[in-house]
Amino acid sequence: MNPVLDIELLRTFQAVAQLGQFRAAAEHVHRSPAAVSMHIQRLEAVAGGRLLERDNQSVTLTPLGKRLLAGTADLLRRHDKVLEDLRGTDLTGRIKLGVPDEYAVHVIRDVLPLFAAAWPNVVLDVSTAPSLTLRAQVERGRLHLALAVRPARAGPAAQVLARTTPVWVGSATRTGDLPRPLPLALHATHCPYRDAMTGALDQAGRAWRIVLSSPSSRAVEACVEAGLGISLVDRSRITAGMRVLEALPAIAAHEIVLLRAASALEDPAANQLDSILRKHFRA
């Protein structure tokens, strides 16, 4: 009998690869850690080798695991799209979604079109703001859903969409010793990365000054690329015009979470958007 890739096994594998922990993945797919381990073992049997390297803290993908993840991401998207089409398009409503600026392009370009195609009668109202502002708006019921960044922490991971490691960056064309005081391109007030930058430098006794303070992640990145300042970005957002600054204080891992207002917990449209964001968001 020819081997078959089970969708549920792939869904579990994708959660482990995205969240980096078996326990977090188990909460995400609503299964026990033992069931997640069994799913991975069954998938490894089909794939013909180890997919994950594991230690007490986290898991990483093997080369075979990376190949499987890359090769099946589109399969899962197509599977979900077929199910969404079968469920019909009669859902109506209005959903207010908040997104941090640095992830807005990805969500608007890659995720929201999937929702709009499946549920054309639901009106989307999207706004961008710093993470702490978005959190406050969700708590006050002004937004139904919001993505937000926060320092990674122990505890239930049901809200976590992805984890990321922020790094210090400067211009790729500027080498040598860093200027004193350090010229900072800061993210907007109420952004966790702004607080992480200034807090780490203050704790290390490093003097700094503000060159730029902006709610626009692209403005921050342009300031860095131009050699006017240094900043903190997700490792995945490093451009050819940037270089990692290893000499500065290490910054703890952060996570991107999906927040939901209490008033939207039973909203069918919010349920569908929640589901699509969880399946398709990538840090």
Short mmCIF file of C-alpha atoms in Angstrom, two decimals:
data_model
loop_
_atom_site.label_atom_id
_atom_site.label_comp_id
_atom_site.label_asym_id
_atom_site.label_seq_id
_atom_site.Cartn_x
_atom_site.Cartn_y
_atom_site.Cartn_z
CA MET A 1 0.00 0.00 0.00
CA ASN A 2 1.36 3.43 -0.94
CA PRO A 3 2.08 5.80 1.99
CA VAL A 4 -0.42 8.61 2.58
CA LEU A 5 0.14 12.03 4.16
CA ASP A 6 -2.62 12.49 6.72
CA ILE A 7 -3.87 16.10 6.95
CA GLU A 8 -4.21 15.96 10.74
CA LEU A 9 -0.63 14.71 11.11
CA LEU A 10 0.58 17.53 8.90
CA ARG A 11 -1.44 20.04 10.91
CA THR A 12 0.22 18.83 14.12
CA PHE A 13 3.67 18.92 12.51
CA GLN A 14 3.07 22.45 11.28
CA ALA A 15 2.09 23.56 14.80
CA VAL A 16 5.24 22.02 16.32
CA ALA A 17 7.43 23.62 13.63
CA GLN A 18 5.80 27.02 14.10
CA LEU A 19 5.67 27.10 17.89
CA GLY A 20 8.92 25.25 18.60
CA GLN A 21 7.53 23.25 21.54
CA PHE A 22 5.46 20.08 21.84
CA ARG A 23 3.40 21.42 24.75
CA ALA A 24 2.58 24.67 22.96
CA ALA A 25 1.69 22.75 19.81
CA ALA A 26 -0.54 20.41 21.82
CA GLU A 27 -2.51 23.37 23.16
CA HIS A 28 -2.71 24.88 19.68
CA VAL A 29 -4.20 21.75 18.06
CA HIS A 30 -6.24 20.83 21.17
CA ARG A 31 -4.51 17.52 21.77
CA SER A 32 -2.37 16.05 24.54
CA PRO A 33 1.44 16.22 24.30
CA ALA A 34 1.45 12.42 24.05
CA ALA A 35 -0.89 12.58 21.06
CA VAL A 36 1.34 15.18 19.40
CA SER A 37 4.38 12.93 19.89
CA MET A 38 2.46 10.01 18.38
CA HIS A 39 1.45 12.15 15.38
CA ILE A 40 5.07 13.11 14.76
CA GLN A 41 6.21 9.48 15.03
CA ARG A 42 3.57 8.37 12.52
CA LEU A 43 4.55 11.17 10.14
CA GLU A 44 8.25 10.30 10.47
CA ALA A 45 7.40 6.73 9.54
CA VAL A 46 5.75 7.96 6.36
CA ALA A 47 8.51 10.48 5.61
CA GLY A 48 11.23 7.89 6.16
CA GLY A 49 13.35 9.75 8.70
CA ARG A 50 13.55 12.15 11.61
CA LEU A 51 11.72 15.43 11.11
CA LEU A 52 12.66 17.12 14.39
CA GLU A 53 15.64 17.43 16.71
CA ARG A 54 14.41 17.71 20.31
CA ASP A 55 15.83 18.84 23.63
CA ASN A 56 14.31 19.81 26.97
CA GLN A 57 13.49 23.35 25.85
CA SER A 58 12.52 23.29 22.20
CA VAL A 59 12.56 21.49 18.89
CA THR A 60 14.22 22.35 15.59
CA LEU A 61 13.58 21.03 12.10
CA THR A 62 15.94 18.55 10.50
CA PRO A 63 16.74 19.02 6.79
CA LEU A 64 14.02 16.44 6.05
CA GLY A 65 11.63 18.35 8.30
CA LYS A 66 12.34 21.60 6.46
CA ARG A 67 11.64 19.89 3.15
CA LEU A 68 8.34 18.49 4.42
CA LEU A 69 7.24 21.84 5.86
CA ALA A 70 8.02 23.68 2.63
CA GLY A 71 6.38 21.01 0.50
CA THR A 72 3.13 20.72 2.45
CA ALA A 73 2.35 24.33 3.41
CA ASP A 74 0.49 24.89 0.14
CA LEU A 75 -1.27 21.53 0.51
CA LEU A 76 -2.74 22.59 3.86
CA ARG A 77 -3.82 25.95 2.46
CA ARG A 78 -5.58 24.26 -0.46
CA HIS A 79 -7.24 21.75 1.85
CA ASP A 80 -8.57 24.53 4.07
CA LYS A 81 -9.76 26.53 1.07
CA VAL A 82 -11.79 23.57 -0.23
CA LEU A 83 -13.47 23.20 3.16
CA GLU A 84 -14.20 26.92 3.34
CA ASP A 85 -15.79 26.79 -0.13
CA LEU A 86 -17.97 23.84 0.89
CA ARG A 87 -19.24 25.71 3.94
CA GLY A 88 -20.66 28.46 1.78
CA THR A 89 -20.40 32.24 1.79
CA ASP A 90 -23.55 33.27 3.67
CA LEU A 91 -21.74 34.51 6.80
CA THR A 92 -22.25 38.23 7.42
CA GLY A 93 -21.01 40.75 9.95
CA ARG A 94 -18.30 43.33 10.60
CA ILE A 95 -14.91 42.49 12.12
CA LYS A 96 -12.46 45.05 13.48
CA LEU A 97 -8.89 43.73 13.31
CA GLY A 98 -5.74 45.37 14.68
CA VAL A 99 -2.23 44.56 13.42
CA PRO A 100 1.21 45.91 14.37
CA ASP A 101 2.74 47.85 11.49
CA GLU A 102 5.63 45.42 10.97
CA TYR A 103 3.23 42.55 10.18
CA ALA A 104 0.56 44.55 8.35
CA VAL A 105 1.85 43.90 4.83
CA HIS A 106 1.96 40.12 5.36
CA VAL A 107 -1.51 39.97 6.93
CA ILE A 108 -3.11 42.27 4.36
CA ARG A 109 -1.44 40.68 1.34
CA ASP A 110 -1.25 36.99 2.29
CA VAL A 111 -3.95 36.28 4.89
CA LEU A 112 -6.93 38.62 4.58
CA PRO A 113 -7.57 37.84 0.86
CA LEU A 114 -8.19 34.22 1.88
CA PHE A 115 -10.79 35.36 4.41
CA ALA A 116 -12.41 37.82 1.98
CA ALA A 117 -12.68 35.17 -0.73
CA ALA A 118 -14.30 32.66 1.64
CA TRP A 119 -16.60 35.16 3.40
CA PRO A 120 -17.29 38.05 0.96
CA ASN A 121 -20.25 39.34 2.99
CA VAL A 122 -18.18 40.03 6.10
CA VAL A 123 -16.89 43.61 6.27
CA LEU A 124 -13.27 43.91 7.42
CA ASP A 125 -12.11 47.01 9.31
CA VAL A 126 -8.32 46.86 9.70
CA SER A 127 -6.14 49.29 11.66
CA THR A 128 -2.47 49.37 12.61
CA ALA A 129 -1.01 50.50 15.94
CA PRO A 130 1.72 49.50 18.43
CA SER A 131 1.14 46.23 20.25
CA LEU A 132 0.35 47.69 23.68
CA THR A 133 -2.18 50.06 22.11
CA LEU A 134 -3.84 47.17 20.29
CA ARG A 135 -4.01 45.14 23.49
CA ALA A 136 -5.77 48.01 25.27
CA GLN A 137 -8.24 48.38 22.40
CA VAL A 138 -9.11 44.68 22.55
CA GLU A 139 -9.61 44.86 26.31
CA ARG A 140 -11.97 47.82 25.84
CA GLY A 141 -13.92 46.05 23.10
CA ARG A 142 -12.90 48.52 20.39
CA LEU A 143 -11.31 45.71 18.35
CA HIS A 144 -12.66 42.19 17.91
CA LEU A 145 -9.24 40.67 17.19
CA ALA A 146 -5.66 41.89 17.23
CA LEU A 147 -2.16 40.58 16.72
CA ALA A 148 0.34 41.84 19.29
CA VAL A 149 3.98 41.30 20.21
CA ARG A 150 5.10 40.59 23.76
CA PRO A 151 8.17 39.12 25.47
CA ALA A 152 7.98 35.32 25.38
CA ARG A 153 6.82 33.85 28.67
CA ALA A 154 5.94 30.54 30.25
CA GLY A 155 2.33 29.49 30.56
CA PRO A 156 -0.59 28.63 28.27
CA ALA A 157 0.32 29.15 24.63
CA ALA A 158 -3.15 29.06 23.08
CA GLN A 159 -2.79 32.68 21.95
CA VAL A 160 0.67 32.28 20.43
CA LEU A 161 0.91 32.40 16.63
CA ALA A 162 4.69 32.47 16.33
CA ARG A 163 7.88 33.15 18.22
CA THR A 164 10.63 35.46 17.05
CA THR A 165 14.11 36.49 18.11
CA PRO A 166 14.74 40.25 17.74
CA VAL A 167 18.31 41.31 16.88
CA TRP A 168 20.21 44.58 16.83
CA VAL A 169 20.95 45.84 13.32
CA GLY A 170 22.93 48.63 11.74
CA SER A 171 23.78 49.62 8.19
CA ALA A 172 25.62 47.02 6.11
CA THR A 173 27.85 49.78 4.74
CA ARG A 174 28.93 51.17 8.12
CA THR A 175 31.65 49.14 9.85
CA GLY A 176 33.99 49.81 12.73
CA ASP A 177 33.18 50.88 16.26
CA LEU A 178 29.67 52.02 17.06
CA PRO A 179 29.25 55.73 17.79
CA ARG A 180 28.72 57.00 21.32
CA PRO A 181 26.07 57.65 22.38
CA LEU A 182 24.30 55.02 20.29
CA PRO A 183 21.95 56.59 17.70
CA LEU A 184 18.62 54.74 17.97
CA ALA A 185 15.86 54.38 15.40
CA LEU A 186 13.01 53.67 17.79
CA HIS A 187 9.67 52.07 17.16
CA ALA A 188 6.57 53.92 18.34
CA THR A 189 5.69 54.45 21.96
CA HIS A 190 3.83 51.40 23.35
CA CYS A 191 5.88 49.04 21.14
CA PRO A 192 7.59 46.23 23.13
CA TYR A 193 10.71 46.49 20.97
CA ARG A 194 11.16 50.14 21.93
CA ASP A 195 11.02 49.23 25.61
CA ALA A 196 13.35 46.24 25.04
CA MET A 197 15.94 48.43 23.31
CA THR A 198 16.09 51.23 25.84
CA GLY A 199 15.78 48.90 28.84
CA ALA A 200 18.63 46.65 27.70
CA LEU A 201 20.94 49.59 26.99
CA ASP A 202 20.13 51.29 30.30
CA GLN A 203 20.80 48.07 32.18
CA ALA A 204 24.12 47.67 30.36
CA GLY A 205 25.10 51.29 31.07
CA ARG A 206 25.28 52.20 27.37
CA ALA A 207 24.48 55.81 26.49
CA TRP A 208 22.00 56.39 23.67
CA ARG A 209 20.15 59.13 21.83
CA ILE A 210 17.07 59.13 19.61
CA VAL A 211 17.55 59.70 15.88
CA LEU A 212 14.09 58.54 14.82
CA SER A 213 10.87 57.66 16.61
CA SER A 214 8.22 56.33 14.24
CA PRO A 215 5.16 54.06 14.12
CA SER A 216 6.31 52.94 10.66
CA SER A 217 8.51 49.85 10.61
CA ARG A 218 9.63 50.76 7.09
CA ALA A 219 10.82 54.18 8.30
CA VAL A 220 12.82 52.48 11.06
CA GLU A 221 14.34 50.04 8.56
CA ALA A 222 15.19 52.86 6.12
CA CYS A 223 16.91 54.79 8.90
CA VAL A 224 19.05 51.74 9.68
CA GLU A 225 19.87 51.01 6.04
CA ALA A 226 20.90 54.64 5.51
CA GLY A 227 23.38 54.41 8.37
CA LEU A 228 21.62 57.04 10.46
CA GLY A 229 20.73 54.80 13.38
CA ILE A 230 20.61 51.29 14.81
CA SER A 231 17.49 49.42 15.83
CA LEU A 232 15.89 46.13 16.78
CA VAL A 233 14.11 43.99 14.18
CA ASP A 234 12.93 40.42 13.82
CA ARG A 235 15.69 38.25 12.41
CA SER A 236 13.38 37.42 9.48
CA ARG A 237 13.20 41.15 8.58
CA ILE A 238 16.94 41.69 8.12
CA THR A 239 17.55 43.15 4.66
CA ALA A 240 20.60 43.21 2.41
CA GLY A 241 21.22 46.75 3.63
CA MET A 242 21.58 45.68 7.27
CA ARG A 243 24.13 43.85 9.40
CA VAL A 244 23.62 42.21 12.77
CA LEU A 245 25.35 43.97 15.67
CA GLU A 246 26.58 41.19 17.94
CA ALA A 247 28.28 43.46 20.50
CA LEU A 248 25.07 44.91 21.94
CA PRO A 249 23.06 43.38 24.83
CA ALA A 250 21.12 40.25 23.87
CA ILE A 251 17.35 40.68 23.69
CA ALA A 252 15.01 37.96 24.95
CA ALA A 253 12.75 36.08 22.56
CA HIS A 254 9.34 37.59 21.82
CA GLU A 255 6.11 36.05 20.60
CA ILE A 256 3.27 37.17 18.36
CA VAL A 257 -0.10 36.47 19.97
CA LEU A 258 -3.70 36.65 18.75
CA LEU A 259 -5.90 38.57 21.17
CA ARG A 260 -9.68 38.44 21.14
CA ALA A 261 -12.26 40.66 22.83
CA ALA A 262 -14.68 39.03 25.24
CA SER A 263 -17.56 40.43 23.19
CA ALA A 264 -16.35 38.52 20.13
CA LEU A 265 -15.89 35.08 21.70
CA GLU A 266 -19.11 33.72 20.20
CA ASP A 267 -19.06 35.73 16.97
CA PRO A 268 -19.07 33.33 13.95
CA ALA A 269 -17.23 35.80 11.71
CA ALA A 270 -14.58 36.34 14.37
CA ASN A 271 -14.27 32.55 14.69
CA GLN A 272 -13.50 32.22 10.99
CA LEU A 273 -10.97 35.06 10.94
CA ASP A 274 -9.34 33.64 14.08
CA SER A 275 -9.01 30.27 12.34
CA ILE A 276 -7.52 31.68 9.14
CA LEU A 277 -5.00 33.83 11.03
CA ARG A 278 -3.86 30.82 13.04
CA LYS A 279 -3.41 28.71 9.91
CA HIS A 280 -1.72 31.21 7.63
CA PHE A 281 0.15 33.81 9.70
CA ARG A 282 3.94 33.56 9.45
CA ALA A 283 6.42 35.65 11.42
#
